[in-house]
Tab-separated table of C-alpha atoms and ligand atoms in Angstrom:
chain	number	residue	atom	x	y	z
A	252	MET	CA	-28.636	4.650	69.103
A	253	SER	CA	-26.849	1.700	68.856
A	254	ASP	CA	-27.060	0.374	72.894
A	255	ARG	CA	-30.735	-0.300	72.783
A	256	LYS	CA	-29.928	-2.124	69.539
A	257	ALA	CA	-27.554	-4.127	70.892
A	258	ARG	CA	-29.192	-4.991	75.009
A	259	GLY	CA	-29.617	-8.441	75.024
A	260	VAL	CA	-28.952	-10.092	71.908
A	261	PRO	CA	-29.619	-12.959	72.834
A	262	PRO	CA	-27.879	-16.910	72.926
A	263	GLY	CA	-28.545	-18.614	69.289
A	264	GLN	CA	-27.975	-14.428	66.806
A	265	TRP	CA	-24.670	-14.720	64.849
A	266	LEU	CA	-21.974	-12.037	66.250
A	267	GLY	CA	-20.308	-10.910	63.872
A	268	VAL	CA	-16.605	-10.360	63.397
A	269	LEU	CA	-14.218	-8.373	60.719
A	270	GLY	CA	-11.016	-9.752	60.413
A	271	GLY	CA	-10.472	-13.556	60.395
A	272	GLY	CA	-7.075	-13.845	62.901
A	273	GLN	CA	-5.624	-15.909	65.381
A	274	LEU	CA	-8.049	-12.961	67.382
A	275	GLY	CA	-10.771	-13.436	65.512
A	276	ARG	CA	-10.008	-17.353	65.765
A	277	MET	CA	-10.355	-17.676	69.670
A	278	PHE	CA	-13.741	-14.791	69.471
A	279	CYS	CA	-15.214	-17.988	67.808
A	280	HIS	CA	-14.538	-20.212	70.411
A	281	ALA	CA	-15.993	-17.844	73.352
A	282	ALA	CA	-18.972	-16.661	71.385
A	283	GLN	CA	-19.879	-20.761	70.233
A	284	VAL	CA	-19.508	-21.917	73.157
A	285	LEU	CA	-22.314	-19.774	74.871
A	286	GLY	CA	-24.538	-20.349	72.001
A	287	TYR	CA	-23.766	-17.518	69.332
A	288	ARG	CA	-22.940	-17.822	65.600
A	289	VAL	CA	-20.414	-16.554	63.972
A	290	CYS	CA	-19.554	-14.840	61.245
A	291	VAL	CA	-16.127	-13.756	60.355
A	292	LEU	CA	-15.794	-11.144	56.926
A	293	ASP	CA	-11.657	-11.286	55.901
A	294	PRO	CA	-10.056	-11.208	52.685
A	295	SER	CA	-8.822	-14.511	52.892
A	296	ALA	CA	-9.971	-17.590	52.663
A	297	ASP	CA	-7.549	-19.562	54.727
A	298	GLY	CA	-7.347	-17.168	58.446
A	299	PRO	CA	-7.113	-19.337	61.410
A	300	ALA	CA	-10.548	-18.093	62.339
A	301	GLY	CA	-12.896	-18.653	59.276
A	302	SER	CA	-12.154	-22.356	60.059
A	303	VAL	CA	-13.800	-22.100	63.555
A	304	ALA	CA	-16.713	-19.877	62.167
A	305	GLU	CA	-20.122	-20.459	61.253
A	306	ARG	CA	-19.820	-19.053	58.350
A	307	GLN	CA	-16.995	-16.618	56.569
A	308	ILE	CA	-17.549	-13.784	54.026
A	309	VAL	CA	-14.135	-13.115	52.099
A	310	ALA	CA	-13.886	-10.087	51.623
A	311	ALA	CA	-12.069	-6.544	51.173
A	312	TYR	CA	-12.579	-4.758	54.835
A	313	ASP	CA	-14.475	-3.057	52.268
A	314	ASP	CA	-15.831	-3.501	50.256
A	315	THR	CA	-19.629	-2.447	50.726
A	316	GLN	CA	-21.980	-5.495	49.217
A	317	ALA	CA	-19.862	-7.786	51.559
A	318	LEU	CA	-20.598	-5.135	54.840
A	319	ALA	CA	-23.992	-5.390	54.226
A	320	GLU	CA	-24.293	-9.483	53.897
A	321	LEU	CA	-22.685	-9.147	57.217
A	322	GLY	CA	-25.370	-6.678	59.076
A	323	ARG	CA	-28.858	-8.326	57.636
A	324	LEU	CA	-27.413	-10.823	59.067
A	325	CYS	CA	-25.398	-10.353	62.612
A	326	ALA	CA	-27.091	-8.830	65.302
A	327	ALA	CA	-24.084	-7.212	66.915
A	328	LEU	CA	-20.884	-6.759	65.558
A	329	THR	CA	-17.067	-6.544	66.583
A	330	THR	CA	-13.567	-6.202	65.554
A	331	GLU	CA	-10.092	-7.893	65.711
A	332	PHE	CA	-7.670	-6.134	64.693
A	333	GLU	CA	-7.921	-2.351	64.963
A	334	ASN	CA	-6.347	-1.426	60.886
A	335	VAL	CA	-10.016	-2.025	59.527
A	336	PRO	CA	-10.835	0.931	58.094
A	337	ALA	CA	-12.340	3.075	60.810
A	338	ALA	CA	-15.214	4.077	57.893
A	339	SER	CA	-16.413	0.760	57.521
A	340	LEU	CA	-17.428	0.584	61.574
A	341	GLU	CA	-19.040	3.233	60.874
A	342	HIS	CA	-21.159	2.542	57.274
A	343	LEU	CA	-22.199	-1.583	59.649
A	344	ALA	CA	-23.196	1.089	62.847
A	345	TRP	CA	-26.047	2.299	60.581
A	346	GLN	CA	-27.290	-0.724	60.131
A	347	ARG	CA	-26.363	-2.630	63.863
A	348	PRO	CA	-24.604	-1.955	67.088
A	349	VAL	CA	-20.229	-2.136	66.712
A	350	ARG	CA	-18.552	-2.163	69.023
A	351	PRO	CA	-16.119	-0.451	70.110
A	352	ALA	CA	-17.744	2.089	67.885
A	353	ALA	CA	-15.807	3.897	64.469
A	354	ALA	CA	-14.863	6.396	67.118
A	355	ALA	CA	-13.212	4.596	69.498
A	356	VAL	CA	-10.702	2.300	67.147
A	357	ALA	CA	-10.149	5.331	65.222
A	358	VAL	CA	-8.199	6.631	67.901
A	359	ALA	CA	-6.120	4.022	68.563
A	360	GLN	CA	-5.422	3.267	64.378
A	361	ASP	CA	-3.655	6.759	64.439
A	362	ARG	CA	-0.284	7.733	67.778
A	363	LEU	CA	-0.604	10.748	67.219
A	364	ARG	CA	-4.805	10.693	68.065
A	365	GLU	CA	-3.444	8.135	71.024
A	366	LYS	CA	-1.504	9.437	72.316
A	367	ALA	CA	-2.869	13.445	72.613
A	368	PHE	CA	-5.664	11.617	73.931
A	369	VAL	CA	-4.380	9.307	76.535
A	370	ARG	CA	-2.959	13.104	77.773
A	371	THR	CA	-6.417	14.407	77.818
A	372	CYS	CA	-7.378	11.761	80.675
A	373	GLY	CA	-4.558	13.271	82.735
A	374	VAL	CA	-2.790	10.174	82.011
A	375	PRO	CA	1.303	10.757	80.504
A	376	VAL	CA	2.820	9.726	77.390
A	377	ALA	CA	7.035	9.009	76.367
A	378	PRO	CA	7.864	12.617	74.948
A	379	HIS	CA	7.209	12.629	71.643
A	380	ALA	CA	7.191	15.125	68.697
A	381	ALA	CA	4.920	15.002	65.450
A	382	ILE	CA	6.593	13.918	61.699
A	383	ALA	CA	4.682	15.073	58.872
A	384	THR	CA	6.119	16.866	56.726
A	385	ALA	CA	9.909	17.168	55.750
A	386	ALA	CA	10.024	19.714	57.742
A	387	ASP	CA	9.097	18.904	60.852
A	388	LEU	CA	12.616	16.985	61.117
A	389	GLY	CA	15.106	20.275	61.551
A	390	ALA	CA	12.631	21.379	64.385
A	391	VAL	CA	13.218	18.011	67.131
A	392	ASP	CA	13.863	18.899	70.234
A	393	ALA	CA	17.580	17.312	70.831
A	394	ALA	CA	16.444	16.380	74.050
A	395	LEU	CA	14.118	13.218	72.522
A	396	PHE	CA	17.834	11.503	71.501
A	397	PRO	CA	18.033	8.862	71.543
A	398	ALA	CA	14.593	7.986	70.100
A	399	ILE	CA	12.301	5.099	67.981
A	400	LEU	CA	10.144	6.242	65.109
A	401	LYS	CA	6.922	4.881	65.083
A	402	THR	CA	4.390	5.079	61.436
A	403	ALA	CA	1.800	7.158	62.985
A	404	ARG	CA	-0.147	3.623	61.988
A	405	LEU	CA	-1.204	0.605	60.240
A	406	GLY	CA	2.066	-0.542	62.591
A	407	TYR	CA	2.284	-3.825	64.876
A	408	ASP	CA	4.964	-5.942	66.985
A	409	GLY	CA	7.119	-3.947	66.070
A	410	LYS	CA	7.049	-3.408	62.555
A	411	GLY	CA	6.753	0.902	61.272
A	412	GLN	CA	9.244	1.288	63.443
A	413	ILE	CA	13.162	2.299	63.540
A	414	ALA	CA	15.777	3.360	65.891
A	415	VAL	CA	17.281	6.866	65.650
A	416	ALA	CA	20.583	7.543	68.034
A	417	ASP	CA	21.056	11.492	66.799
A	418	ALA	CA	19.229	13.550	64.588
A	419	ALA	CA	21.963	13.067	61.978
A	420	GLY	CA	19.963	9.596	61.304
A	421	LEU	CA	16.468	10.892	61.288
A	422	ALA	CA	15.984	11.744	58.019
A	423	ALA	CA	17.526	8.646	56.743
A	424	ALA	CA	14.735	5.867	58.839
A	425	TRP	CA	11.864	8.110	58.236
A	426	GLN	CA	13.185	8.109	53.999
A	427	GLU	CA	13.352	4.238	55.316
A	428	LEU	CA	9.535	4.757	56.951
A	429	GLY	CA	8.022	5.239	53.274
A	430	SER	CA	8.237	9.522	54.657
A	431	VAL	CA	5.004	8.846	55.875
A	432	PRO	CA	2.595	10.819	59.098
A	433	CYS	CA	5.596	9.515	61.941
A	434	VAL	CA	5.989	10.009	65.361
A	435	LEU	CA	9.169	10.706	67.167
A	436	GLU	CA	9.642	9.081	70.152
A	437	LYS	CA	11.249	9.754	72.985
A	438	ARG	CA	12.911	5.857	74.263
A	439	LEU	CA	12.352	5.651	77.252
A	440	PRO	CA	14.499	2.699	79.893
A	441	LEU	CA	11.449	0.635	81.024
A	442	ARG	CA	12.035	-1.149	83.898
A	443	ARG	CA	9.485	-3.116	83.206
A	444	GLU	CA	6.511	-3.606	80.546
A	445	LEU	CA	3.172	-4.054	81.649
A	446	SER	CA	-0.974	-4.109	80.137
A	447	VAL	CA	-3.911	-3.794	81.250
A	448	ILE	CA	-7.280	-5.712	79.802
A	449	ILE	CA	-10.406	-3.930	80.459
A	450	ALA	CA	-13.860	-4.309	79.369
A	451	ARG	CA	-16.305	-2.077	79.352
A	452	GLY	CA	-20.175	-2.469	79.416
A	453	SER	CA	-22.861	-0.686	77.172
A	454	ASP	CA	-24.115	0.237	80.880
A	455	GLY	CA	-21.072	2.180	81.950
A	456	ALA	CA	-20.107	-1.338	84.133
A	457	THR	CA	-16.233	-2.610	83.707
A	458	ALA	CA	-14.302	-5.568	84.819
A	459	VAL	CA	-10.690	-5.255	84.912
A	460	PHE	CA	-8.451	-8.844	84.509
A	461	PRO	CA	-5.113	-8.898	86.800
A	462	VAL	CA	-2.171	-6.549	85.253
A	463	SER	CA	0.093	-8.577	82.869
A	464	GLU	CA	3.978	-8.504	82.317
A	465	ASN	CA	5.512	-8.579	79.676
A	466	GLU	CA	8.376	-9.497	78.447
A	467	HIS	CA	8.743	-8.669	74.755
A	468	ARG	CA	11.381	-9.473	71.558
A	469	ASP	CA	12.422	-7.603	68.808
A	470	GLY	CA	9.175	-6.102	68.940
A	471	ILE	CA	6.618	-8.940	69.163
A	472	LEU	CA	5.032	-10.068	72.911
A	473	ALA	CA	7.514	-13.030	74.289
A	474	VAL	CA	6.080	-13.797	77.935
A	475	SER	CA	3.305	-12.364	79.568
A	476	VAL	CA	3.704	-13.171	83.321
A	477	LEU	CA	0.268	-12.886	85.307
A	478	PRO	CA	0.153	-11.298	87.246
A	479	ALA	CA	2.087	-8.601	87.015
A	480	ARG	CA	4.544	-8.863	90.303
A	481	ILE	CA	4.185	-5.394	90.869
A	482	THR	CA	2.505	-3.892	93.914
A	483	PRO	CA	-1.263	-3.677	95.214
A	484	GLU	CA	-1.137	0.173	94.580
A	485	GLN	CA	1.472	0.061	91.301
A	486	ALA	CA	-1.408	-2.459	90.160
A	487	GLU	CA	-4.387	0.863	91.303
A	488	ARG	CA	-2.527	2.837	88.995
A	489	ALA	CA	-2.450	1.049	86.809
A	490	CYS	CA	-5.878	-0.045	85.931
A	491	ALA	CA	-7.093	2.827	87.311
A	492	ILE	CA	-5.037	4.414	84.205
A	493	ALA	CA	-6.952	1.884	81.970
A	494	GLY	CA	-10.952	3.330	83.312
A	495	ALA	CA	-10.108	6.063	82.650
A	496	ILE	CA	-9.589	6.319	79.246
A	497	ALA	CA	-12.077	3.468	78.756
A	498	SER	CA	-15.065	5.724	80.033
A	499	ARG	CA	-13.385	8.786	78.619
A	500	LEU	CA	-13.342	6.929	75.507
A	501	ASP	CA	-16.755	5.837	76.371
A	502	TYR	CA	-15.327	2.758	75.224
A	503	VAL	CA	-17.855	-0.673	74.742
A	504	GLY	CA	-15.638	-4.325	74.680
A	505	VAL	CA	-12.857	-5.031	75.509
A	506	LEU	CA	-10.396	-2.839	75.370
A	507	CYS	CA	-5.839	-3.610	76.200
A	508	VAL	CA	-3.625	-0.254	77.567
A	509	GLU	CA	-0.192	-1.298	77.650
A	510	LEU	CA	2.213	1.017	80.239
A	511	PHE	CA	6.038	0.968	80.588
A	512	GLU	CA	7.105	1.308	84.406
A	513	LEU	CA	9.693	3.958	83.944
A	514	ALA	CA	12.959	3.619	86.783
A	515	GLY	CA	11.358	5.718	89.251
A	516	GLY	CA	7.885	3.949	89.434
A	517	GLU	CA	6.094	5.832	87.101
A	518	LEU	CA	3.983	4.178	84.635
A	519	VAL	CA	3.340	5.676	80.892
A	520	VAL	CA	1.040	5.228	78.463
A	521	ASN	CA	2.719	3.277	75.552
A	522	GLU	CA	-0.143	1.923	73.120
A	523	MET	CA	-4.150	0.608	73.970
A	524	ALA	CA	-5.448	-1.985	71.759
A	525	PRO	CA	-9.473	-1.841	70.993
A	526	ARG	CA	-10.041	-5.543	71.644
A	527	PRO	CA	-8.596	-8.633	73.665
A	528	HIS	CA	-4.832	-8.297	73.564
A	529	ASN	CA	-1.600	-10.957	72.832
A	530	SER	CA	-0.376	-10.785	76.702
A	531	GLY	CA	-4.125	-11.386	78.097
A	532	HIS	CA	-4.164	-14.182	76.475
A	533	ALA	CA	-3.515	-16.197	79.999
A	534	THR	CA	-6.827	-15.690	81.474
A	535	ILE	CA	-8.183	-18.298	79.083
A	536	ASP	CA	-6.813	-20.595	81.211
A	537	ALA	CA	-6.240	-18.653	83.965
A	538	CYS	CA	-9.233	-16.426	84.488
A	539	VAL	CA	-12.708	-17.155	85.565
A	540	THR	CA	-14.019	-15.843	82.153
A	541	SER	CA	-11.872	-14.947	79.781
A	542	GLN	CA	-11.208	-11.650	77.819
A	543	PHE	CA	-12.986	-13.728	74.815
A	544	ALA	CA	-16.207	-14.467	77.094
A	545	GLN	CA	-15.720	-11.115	77.861
A	546	GLN	CA	-15.906	-9.447	73.910
A	547	VAL	CA	-19.005	-11.332	73.860
A	548	ARG	CA	-20.403	-10.190	76.594
A	549	ALA	CA	-19.782	-6.783	75.631
A	550	LEU	CA	-21.200	-7.767	72.198
A	551	ALA	CA	-24.251	-9.024	73.277
A	552	GLY	CA	-25.194	-7.144	75.900
A	553	LEU	CA	-24.507	-9.718	78.583
A	554	PRO	CA	-23.462	-9.253	82.131
A	555	LEU	CA	-19.498	-8.559	81.725
A	556	GLY	CA	-17.785	-11.819	83.608
A	557	ASP	CA	-15.910	-12.149	86.887
A	558	CYS	CA	-12.032	-10.912	86.451
A	559	ARG	CA	-10.844	-12.765	88.901
A	560	LEU	CA	-7.086	-15.405	89.482
A	561	LEU	CA	-7.407	-18.779	89.316
A	562	ALA	CA	-3.925	-19.533	89.462
A	563	PRO	CA	-0.861	-17.665	88.404
A	564	ALA	CA	0.174	-18.275	85.339
A	565	VAL	CA	3.120	-17.471	82.386
A	566	MET	CA	1.842	-17.179	78.832
A	567	LEU	CA	4.680	-17.560	76.039
A	568	ASN	CA	4.172	-16.787	72.698
A	569	LEU	CA	5.016	-19.322	69.977
A	570	LEU	CA	6.631	-18.169	66.738
A	571	GLY	CA	6.754	-19.707	63.692
A	572	ASP	CA	10.748	-20.256	64.137
A	573	ILE	CA	11.010	-22.943	66.507
A	574	TRP	CA	9.373	-24.908	63.516
A	575	PHE	CA	13.782	-24.297	62.234
A	576	ASP	CA	16.257	-25.894	63.673
A	577	ALA	CA	19.479	-23.933	63.498
A	578	ALA	CA	20.151	-24.314	59.829
A	579	GLY	CA	17.017	-23.524	59.105
A	580	SER	CA	15.688	-27.095	57.961
A	581	GLU	CA	12.409	-26.859	59.211
A	582	ARG	CA	10.945	-30.377	61.888
A	583	ALA	CA	8.226	-30.420	64.491
A	584	PRO	CA	7.877	-28.822	67.259
A	585	ALA	CA	7.446	-31.863	69.712
A	586	PHE	CA	3.902	-30.900	70.975
A	587	ASP	CA	3.635	-34.287	72.603
A	588	GLN	CA	6.488	-32.912	75.757
A	589	VAL	CA	4.731	-30.018	76.164
A	590	LEU	CA	1.243	-31.195	76.701
A	591	GLY	CA	3.928	-33.547	79.232
A	592	VAL	CA	4.397	-30.470	81.729
A	593	PRO	CA	2.024	-29.787	84.046
A	594	GLY	CA	-0.236	-27.976	83.839
A	595	ALA	CA	0.991	-27.208	80.072
A	596	CYS	CA	-2.179	-24.957	77.747
A	597	LEU	CA	-0.740	-25.590	73.846
A	598	HIS	CA	-3.002	-23.911	72.338
A	599	LEU	CA	-2.352	-23.737	68.089
A	600	TYR	CA	-4.370	-21.078	66.344
A	601	GLY	CA	-4.504	-24.233	62.792
A	602	LYS	CA	-2.529	-22.061	60.596
A	603	ALA	CA	-1.113	-23.671	57.749
A	604	GLU	CA	2.419	-22.714	57.248
A	605	ALA	CA	5.068	-21.908	59.803
A	606	ARG	CA	7.192	-18.902	59.012
A	607	PRO	CA	10.282	-17.261	61.386
A	608	GLY	CA	8.026	-14.258	63.452
A	609	ARG	CA	4.402	-15.135	63.049
A	610	LYS	CA	2.020	-16.348	65.458
A	611	MET	CA	1.273	-19.585	65.465
A	612	GLY	CA	0.566	-20.546	68.355
A	613	HIS	CA	0.589	-19.682	72.197
A	614	VAL	CA	1.162	-22.242	75.747
A	615	THR	CA	-0.099	-21.060	78.812
A	616	VAL	CA	1.421	-22.638	81.816
A	617	LEU	CA	-0.562	-22.348	85.380
A	618	GLY	CA	1.042	-23.790	88.400
A	619	GLN	CA	-0.106	-23.049	92.266
A	620	SER	CA	2.617	-19.788	93.422
A	621	ALA	CA	4.385	-17.584	90.736
A	622	ASP	CA	7.752	-19.625	90.934
A	623	GLU	CA	5.193	-22.421	90.061
A	624	ALA	CA	3.931	-21.734	86.012
A	625	MET	CA	7.249	-19.592	85.539
A	626	ALA	CA	9.540	-22.987	85.721
A	627	ARG	CA	7.191	-25.125	84.062
A	628	ALA	CA	6.793	-21.882	81.679
A	629	ALA	CA	10.986	-22.995	82.145
A	630	ARG	CA	10.532	-26.464	80.467
A	631	VAL	CA	8.285	-25.611	78.300
A	632	ALA	CA	11.005	-22.674	76.024
A	633	ALA	CA	13.576	-25.562	76.834
A	634	ILE	CA	11.781	-27.555	74.914
A	635	LEU	CA	10.412	-26.154	71.879
A	636	GLY	CA	14.491	-24.751	72.152
A	637	MET	CA	13.254	-21.439	72.532
A	638	GLU	CA	15.094	-18.518	74.106
A	639	LEU	CA	14.491	-18.624	78.240
A	640	PRO	CA	12.105	-15.581	79.395
A	641	ALA	CA	14.087	-13.258	81.599
A	642	LEU	CA	11.412	-12.540	83.644
A	643	ALA	CA	12.314	-16.434	84.795
A	644	SER	CA	14.830	-15.560	88.096
A	645	ALA	CA	16.964	-17.498	88.761
A	646	ALA	CA	15.661	-18.608	92.034
A	647	ALA	CA	11.791	-19.700	89.664
A	648	LEU	CA	13.918	-22.002	87.888
A	649	MET	CA	14.828	-23.312	90.592
A	650	ALA	CA	11.885	-24.281	92.131
A	651	GLU	CA	10.557	-27.352	90.474
A	652	PRO	CA	11.936	-30.736	89.557
A	653	THR	CA	11.322	-32.347	86.168
A	654	GLY	CA	8.264	-34.132	86.538
A	655	PRO	CA	6.077	-37.311	84.644
A	656	ALA	CA	7.105	-35.790	81.145
A	657	GLY	CA	10.610	-36.011	82.577
A	658	THR	CA	12.241	-35.133	79.215
A	659	MET	CA	14.291	-32.450	79.530
B	862	ADP	P1	3.594	-1.967	69.242
B	862	ADP	O1	1.973	-1.565	68.025
B	862	ADP	O2	4.564	-2.663	67.088
B	862	ADP	O3	3.386	-3.189	69.391
B	862	ADP	P2	4.851	-0.576	71.028
B	862	ADP	O4	4.299	0.877	70.271
B	862	ADP	O5	4.201	-1.237	71.047
B	862	ADP	O6	4.113	-0.710	69.514
B	862	ADP	O7	6.457	-0.293	70.512
B	862	ADP	C1	6.889	-1.837	70.372
B	862	ADP	C2	7.711	-2.446	71.365
B	862	ADP	O8	8.661	-1.119	71.633
B	862	ADP	C3	7.247	-1.930	72.807
B	862	ADP	O9	6.806	-2.542	73.867
B	862	ADP	C4	8.739	-1.024	73.625
B	862	ADP	O10	9.109	-3.241	73.590
B	862	ADP	C5	9.499	-0.697	72.756
B	862	ADP	N1	8.899	-0.021	72.781
B	862	ADP	C6	8.249	1.007	72.939
B	862	ADP	N2	8.326	1.982	72.573
B	862	ADP	C7	8.615	2.892	73.012
B	862	ADP	C8	9.914	3.949	74.240
B	862	ADP	N3	9.188	4.810	73.623
B	862	ADP	N4	10.789	3.456	74.983
B	862	ADP	C9	11.609	1.969	74.566
B	862	ADP	N5	10.726	1.148	73.924
B	862	ADP	C10	9.544	1.322	73.671
B	863	MG	MG1	2.563	-2.402	71.830
C-alpha cells in the first residue's frame, strides 16, 4: 500500500525520521537541499539531528501518541538506525509509507535472521552457531574456534562482542554478555573489509555507489577508501551481492552491505545496515549524489540519483579521543589546520561533549588520484594526532609534499 501512497511526495512536504543522531542530521541536510521539511523523533532533546530539523518530537520510539503525531505531520517516514522497534515502523505504516519497511529492518536487527536471510540469497556468511540457551554452549563445533561471540541483537561499533579463543572460554563470555541470545561466529582471516551502499526505489530501480574499502579499529570504523582498491570483477561481485539482497528483501531506501574479503578473494557478507552507513559518508563530497540524498529520493518516490564518483576519496572518522591528549587533558583539535589541507572536507556533528569512542564528525579528503587522497588524509591524521591509516601505503605517504597550510 505504501508504494502507491508515497509516489511523488513533492518538495515542501514533511519527511519524518526516527532517530536523532548524526545520520539523521545528514538526512535533514539532504532533505532540506531538496526543499523538504523534516521532523525528527528521538528520546533525547539535544541530539545532532534535532538542532537542524524543522521540528523535533522528544519521545520514546514506542510512544504511540508521538508516533501518531509524526505520522499526521509527515508524508513519508524513514529511520536512521536499525534498533528502532520494528513494531513502531509497522505502526506508522498504517498511516504513512515507511521506507525501509519494518520487515526489512527486522531482518537486519537480528544477526541470526540476517545470516539465514543472506544465505537464502545464495551468498556465504561466516560459519556460526546460535547460542540461545546454556545447553547450546556444549554443543558447539570445535571448528568454529577461534571465534567471536556477538549478541544477536542491539550490537554496534563492536559493542556486544567478545573474542573467544576456545570452547573453554565460551560459557564465561556468554555470561559476560548477559546470557542473551548470541551468535558464535568463526573468526575469519580477512584480507580486506568492503562495503556496498545501494539505493533501491519502490519501482525496483537500483543505484549502487562505488565499493568502499574499510579499516576498523576496536570494532569502530576508522577509515574508508573510495573506491576500494579491488579488481573490476571483484567490485562487480560485491555489487551483485548487494543487489541480490536488496531485491530479495524488496527493499526500498538505502542499504549497506558489509563484506569480508578472504585470502582467496572469496566474499562473505558480515552484516547489513538498513540505512545510510558510516562507510558511505565520503559520498557527500565525492559523488554526484550522496547516500543521504538517495535516502531522500527513495523515501519520496523520486528518481534515484547518479552514484558516480567525482574524485577518489579517503574518509577519516573523528572520534572523541582526539579531543584529549595523552595525559587525558581536554584539548581543541586543530581543525583550522585540517581545513588548510587541499581537498579536506570537514564535517562535525554538533555534539556538545566529546568522549573517547564517540563519533564526533568525519573528514573526507579528496584527491586527483587515490594516492593523493591518501597522502592528504595522512596529513589530516597527523594534524589531529590520529593513528595513520594502515591502509595508507608508504608510497602514498610520499606522494605529496607539504601543501600551502605548511603545518607539518
Ligand atoms: P558491528 O555491528 O559492531 O559493526 P560487526 O559484526 O560488523 O559488528 O563487527 C565489527 C568488526 O569486527 C568488523 O568490521 C570486523 O573488523 C570484525 N569482525 C567481526 N566479525 C568478524 C569475523 N567473523 N572474523 C573476523 N573479524 C570480524
Ligand atoms: Mg559492522
